[in-house]
mmCIF file of C-alpha atoms in Angstrom:
data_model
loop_
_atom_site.group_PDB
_atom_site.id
_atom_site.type_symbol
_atom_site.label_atom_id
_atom_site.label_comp_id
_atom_site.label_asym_id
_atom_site.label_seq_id
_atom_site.Cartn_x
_atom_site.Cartn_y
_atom_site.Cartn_z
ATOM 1 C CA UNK W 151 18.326 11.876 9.413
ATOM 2 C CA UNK W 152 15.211 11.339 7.701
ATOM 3 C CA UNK W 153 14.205 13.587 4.984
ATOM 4 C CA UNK W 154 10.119 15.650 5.202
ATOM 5 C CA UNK W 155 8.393 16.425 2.271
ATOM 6 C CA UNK W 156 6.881 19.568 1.962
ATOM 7 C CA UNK W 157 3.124 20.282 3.312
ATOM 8 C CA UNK W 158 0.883 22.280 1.601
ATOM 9 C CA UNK W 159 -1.261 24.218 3.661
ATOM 10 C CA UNK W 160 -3.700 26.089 2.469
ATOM 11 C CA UNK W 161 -4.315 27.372 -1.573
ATOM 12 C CA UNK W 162 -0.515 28.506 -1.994
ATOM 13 C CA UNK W 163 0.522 28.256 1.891
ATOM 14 C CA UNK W 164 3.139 25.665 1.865
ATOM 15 C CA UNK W 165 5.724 24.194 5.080
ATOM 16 C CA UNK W 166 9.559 23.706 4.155
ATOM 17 C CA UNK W 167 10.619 20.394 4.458
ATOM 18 C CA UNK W 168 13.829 21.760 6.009
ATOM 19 C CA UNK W 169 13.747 24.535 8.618
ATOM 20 C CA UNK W 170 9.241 23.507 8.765
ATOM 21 C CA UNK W 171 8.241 27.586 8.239
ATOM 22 C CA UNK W 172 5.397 28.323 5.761
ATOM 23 C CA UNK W 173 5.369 30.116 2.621
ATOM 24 C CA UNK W 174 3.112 31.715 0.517
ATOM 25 C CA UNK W 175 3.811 30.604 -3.210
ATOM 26 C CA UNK W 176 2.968 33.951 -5.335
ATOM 27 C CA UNK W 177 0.946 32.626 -8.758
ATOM 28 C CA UNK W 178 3.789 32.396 -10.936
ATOM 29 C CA UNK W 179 5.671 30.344 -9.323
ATOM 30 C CA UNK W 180 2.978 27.994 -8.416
ATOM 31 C CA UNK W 181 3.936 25.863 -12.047
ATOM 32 C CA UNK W 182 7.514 25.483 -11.148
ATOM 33 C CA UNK W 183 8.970 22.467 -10.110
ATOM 34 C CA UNK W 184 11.011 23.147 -7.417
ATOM 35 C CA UNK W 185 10.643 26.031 -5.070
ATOM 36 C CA UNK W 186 13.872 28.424 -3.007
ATOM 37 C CA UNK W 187 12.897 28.746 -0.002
ATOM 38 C CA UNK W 188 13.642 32.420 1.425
ATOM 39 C CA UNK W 189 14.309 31.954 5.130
ATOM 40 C CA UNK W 190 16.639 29.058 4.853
ATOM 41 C CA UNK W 191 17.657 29.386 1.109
ATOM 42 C CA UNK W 192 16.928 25.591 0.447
ATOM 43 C CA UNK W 193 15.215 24.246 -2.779
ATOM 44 C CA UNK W 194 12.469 21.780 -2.436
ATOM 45 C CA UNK W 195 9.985 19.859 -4.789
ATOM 46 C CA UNK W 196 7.023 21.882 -5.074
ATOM 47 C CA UNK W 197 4.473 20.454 -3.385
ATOM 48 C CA UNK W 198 1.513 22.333 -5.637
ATOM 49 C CA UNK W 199 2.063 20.432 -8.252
ATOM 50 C CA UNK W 200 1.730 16.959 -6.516
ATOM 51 C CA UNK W 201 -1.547 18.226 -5.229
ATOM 52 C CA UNK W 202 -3.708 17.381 -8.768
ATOM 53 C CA UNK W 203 -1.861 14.122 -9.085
ATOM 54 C CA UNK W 204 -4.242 10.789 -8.084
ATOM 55 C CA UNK W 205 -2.606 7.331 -7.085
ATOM 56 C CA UNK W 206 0.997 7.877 -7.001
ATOM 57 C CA UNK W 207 3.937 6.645 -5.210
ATOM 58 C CA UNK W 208 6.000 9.356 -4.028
ATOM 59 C CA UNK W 209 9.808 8.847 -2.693
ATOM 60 C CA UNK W 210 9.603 9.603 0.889
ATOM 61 C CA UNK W 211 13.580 11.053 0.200
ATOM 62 C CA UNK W 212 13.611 12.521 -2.557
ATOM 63 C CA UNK W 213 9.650 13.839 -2.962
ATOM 64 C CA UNK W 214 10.175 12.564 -6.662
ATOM 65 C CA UNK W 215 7.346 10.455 -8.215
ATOM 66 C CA UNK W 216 8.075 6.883 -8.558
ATOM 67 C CA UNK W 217 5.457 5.616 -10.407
ATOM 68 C CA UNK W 218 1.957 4.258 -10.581
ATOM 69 C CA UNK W 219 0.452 2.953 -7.921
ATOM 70 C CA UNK W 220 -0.883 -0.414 -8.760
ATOM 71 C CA UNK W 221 -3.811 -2.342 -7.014
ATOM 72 C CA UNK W 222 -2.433 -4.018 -4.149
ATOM 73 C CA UNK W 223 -5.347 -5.761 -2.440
ATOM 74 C CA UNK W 224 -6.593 -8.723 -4.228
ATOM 75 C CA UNK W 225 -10.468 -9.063 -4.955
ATOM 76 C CA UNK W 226 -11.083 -12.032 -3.252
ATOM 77 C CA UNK W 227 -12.437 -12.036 -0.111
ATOM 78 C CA UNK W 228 -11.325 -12.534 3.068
ATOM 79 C CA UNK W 229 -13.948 -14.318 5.410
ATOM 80 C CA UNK W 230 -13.966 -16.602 3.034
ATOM 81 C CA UNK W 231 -10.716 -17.235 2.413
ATOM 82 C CA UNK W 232 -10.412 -17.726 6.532
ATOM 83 C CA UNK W 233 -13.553 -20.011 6.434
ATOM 84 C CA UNK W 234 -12.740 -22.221 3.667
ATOM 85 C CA UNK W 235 -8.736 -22.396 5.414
ATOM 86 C CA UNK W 236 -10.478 -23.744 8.655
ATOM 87 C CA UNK W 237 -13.047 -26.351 7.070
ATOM 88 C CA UNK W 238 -11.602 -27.683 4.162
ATOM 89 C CA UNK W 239 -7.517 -26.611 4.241
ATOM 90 C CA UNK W 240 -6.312 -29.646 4.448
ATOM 91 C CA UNK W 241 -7.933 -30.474 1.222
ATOM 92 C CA UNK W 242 -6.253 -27.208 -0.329
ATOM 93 C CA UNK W 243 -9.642 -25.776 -1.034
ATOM 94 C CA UNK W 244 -8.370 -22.026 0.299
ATOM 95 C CA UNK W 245 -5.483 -22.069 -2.859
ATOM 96 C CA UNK W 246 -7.681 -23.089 -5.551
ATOM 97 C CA UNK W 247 -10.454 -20.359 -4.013
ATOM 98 C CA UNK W 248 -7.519 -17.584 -4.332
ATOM 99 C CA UNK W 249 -5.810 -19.082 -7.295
ATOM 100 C CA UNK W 250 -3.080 -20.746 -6.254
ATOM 101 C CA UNK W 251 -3.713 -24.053 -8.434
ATOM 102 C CA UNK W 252 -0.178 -25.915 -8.203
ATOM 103 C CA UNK W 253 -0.491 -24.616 -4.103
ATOM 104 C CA UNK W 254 -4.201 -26.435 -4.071
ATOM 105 C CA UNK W 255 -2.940 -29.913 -5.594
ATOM 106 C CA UNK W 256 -0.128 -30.161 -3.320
ATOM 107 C CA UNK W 257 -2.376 -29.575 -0.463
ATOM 108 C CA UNK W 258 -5.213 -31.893 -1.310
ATOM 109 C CA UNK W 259 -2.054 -34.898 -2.337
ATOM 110 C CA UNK W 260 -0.558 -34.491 0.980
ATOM 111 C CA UNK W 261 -3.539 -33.559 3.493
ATOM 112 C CA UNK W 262 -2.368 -29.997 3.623
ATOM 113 C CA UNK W 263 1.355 -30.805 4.408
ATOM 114 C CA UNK W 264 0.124 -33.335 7.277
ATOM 115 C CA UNK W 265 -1.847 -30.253 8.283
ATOM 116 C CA UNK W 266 1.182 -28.258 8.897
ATOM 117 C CA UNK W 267 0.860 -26.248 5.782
ATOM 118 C CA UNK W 268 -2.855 -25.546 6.522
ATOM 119 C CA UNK W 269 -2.104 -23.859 9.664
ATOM 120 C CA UNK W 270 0.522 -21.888 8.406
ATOM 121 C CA UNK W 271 -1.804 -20.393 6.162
ATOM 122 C CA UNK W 272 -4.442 -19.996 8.457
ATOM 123 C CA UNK W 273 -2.368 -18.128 10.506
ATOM 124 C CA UNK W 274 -0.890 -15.860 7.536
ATOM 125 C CA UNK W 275 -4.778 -14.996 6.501
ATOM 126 C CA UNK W 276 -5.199 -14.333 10.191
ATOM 127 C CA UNK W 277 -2.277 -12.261 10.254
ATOM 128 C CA UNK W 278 -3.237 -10.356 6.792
ATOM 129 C CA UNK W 279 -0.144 -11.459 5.555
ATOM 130 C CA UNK W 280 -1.758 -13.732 2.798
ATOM 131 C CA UNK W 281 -1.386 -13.338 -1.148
ATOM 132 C CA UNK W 282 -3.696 -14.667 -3.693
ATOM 133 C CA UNK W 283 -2.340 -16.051 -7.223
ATOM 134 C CA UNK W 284 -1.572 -12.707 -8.482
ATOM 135 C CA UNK W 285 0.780 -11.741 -5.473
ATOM 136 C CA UNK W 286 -2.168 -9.473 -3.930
ATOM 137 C CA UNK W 287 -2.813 -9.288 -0.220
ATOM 138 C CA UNK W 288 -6.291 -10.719 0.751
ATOM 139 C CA UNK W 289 -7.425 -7.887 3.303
ATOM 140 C CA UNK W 290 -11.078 -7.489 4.960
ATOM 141 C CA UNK W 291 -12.981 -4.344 3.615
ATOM 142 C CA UNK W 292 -14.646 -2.105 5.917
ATOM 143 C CA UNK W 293 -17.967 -1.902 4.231
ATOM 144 C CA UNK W 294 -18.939 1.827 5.885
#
């Protein structure tokens, strides 16, 4: 059964994460870190206090923070990463463009794995399922 982390509603309106009624959290308890809730007598992570708290990862189980969240998309860009795949990948020129040096010279000493290896990429930066030479995933932006 899959654990729900609280909801806050409103100011100090709040949902249990077990029985899913709301609460009103009176002032002084809004500091404290876990909250008794009356109708079903469960405690719960407050969710108030998670509320002032930018880029975090928060356990989807426990409601606990984790840690950080780092940068996951890489800065390079992605259109460009898919052009220079279909042109020039069996030459490697997509690795050294994202940083993937040693990736690049094996490419450009064997044609791109006898082309193999080019479409494999090409399909992964398709697919959004390609890393540059930090580990990042190469995504397209929505420029809004």
């Amino acid at each position: 059964m899959e654990r729900m982390q609280a909801k806050v509603k409103g100011d100090n309106i709040i949902y249990c994460p077990h029985c899913g009624r709301n609460m009103i959290v009176p002032e002084e308890l809004t500091s404290e870190k876990y909250l008794l809730h009356p109708y079903c007598g469960r405690l719960f992570r407050n969710p108030l206090l998670m509320k002032e708290v930018k880029n975090i990862i928060v356990c989807p189980n426990c409601g606990e923070l984790a840690q950080k969240a780092p940068n996951y998309t890489s800065r390079k860009d992605w259109p460009t990463t898919l052009f220079l795949c279909w042109f020039l990948g069996i030459f490697g020129i997509h690795s050294f463009y994202v940083g993937k040096v040693k990736n690049g010279i094996f490419q450009l000493l064997t044609l791109g794995g006898f082309g193999i290896w080019t479409l494999i990429d090409f399909f992964n930066i398709v697919l959004r399922n390609y890393r540059d030479g930090e580990g990042k995933l190469i995504v397209y932006v929505y420029k809004v």
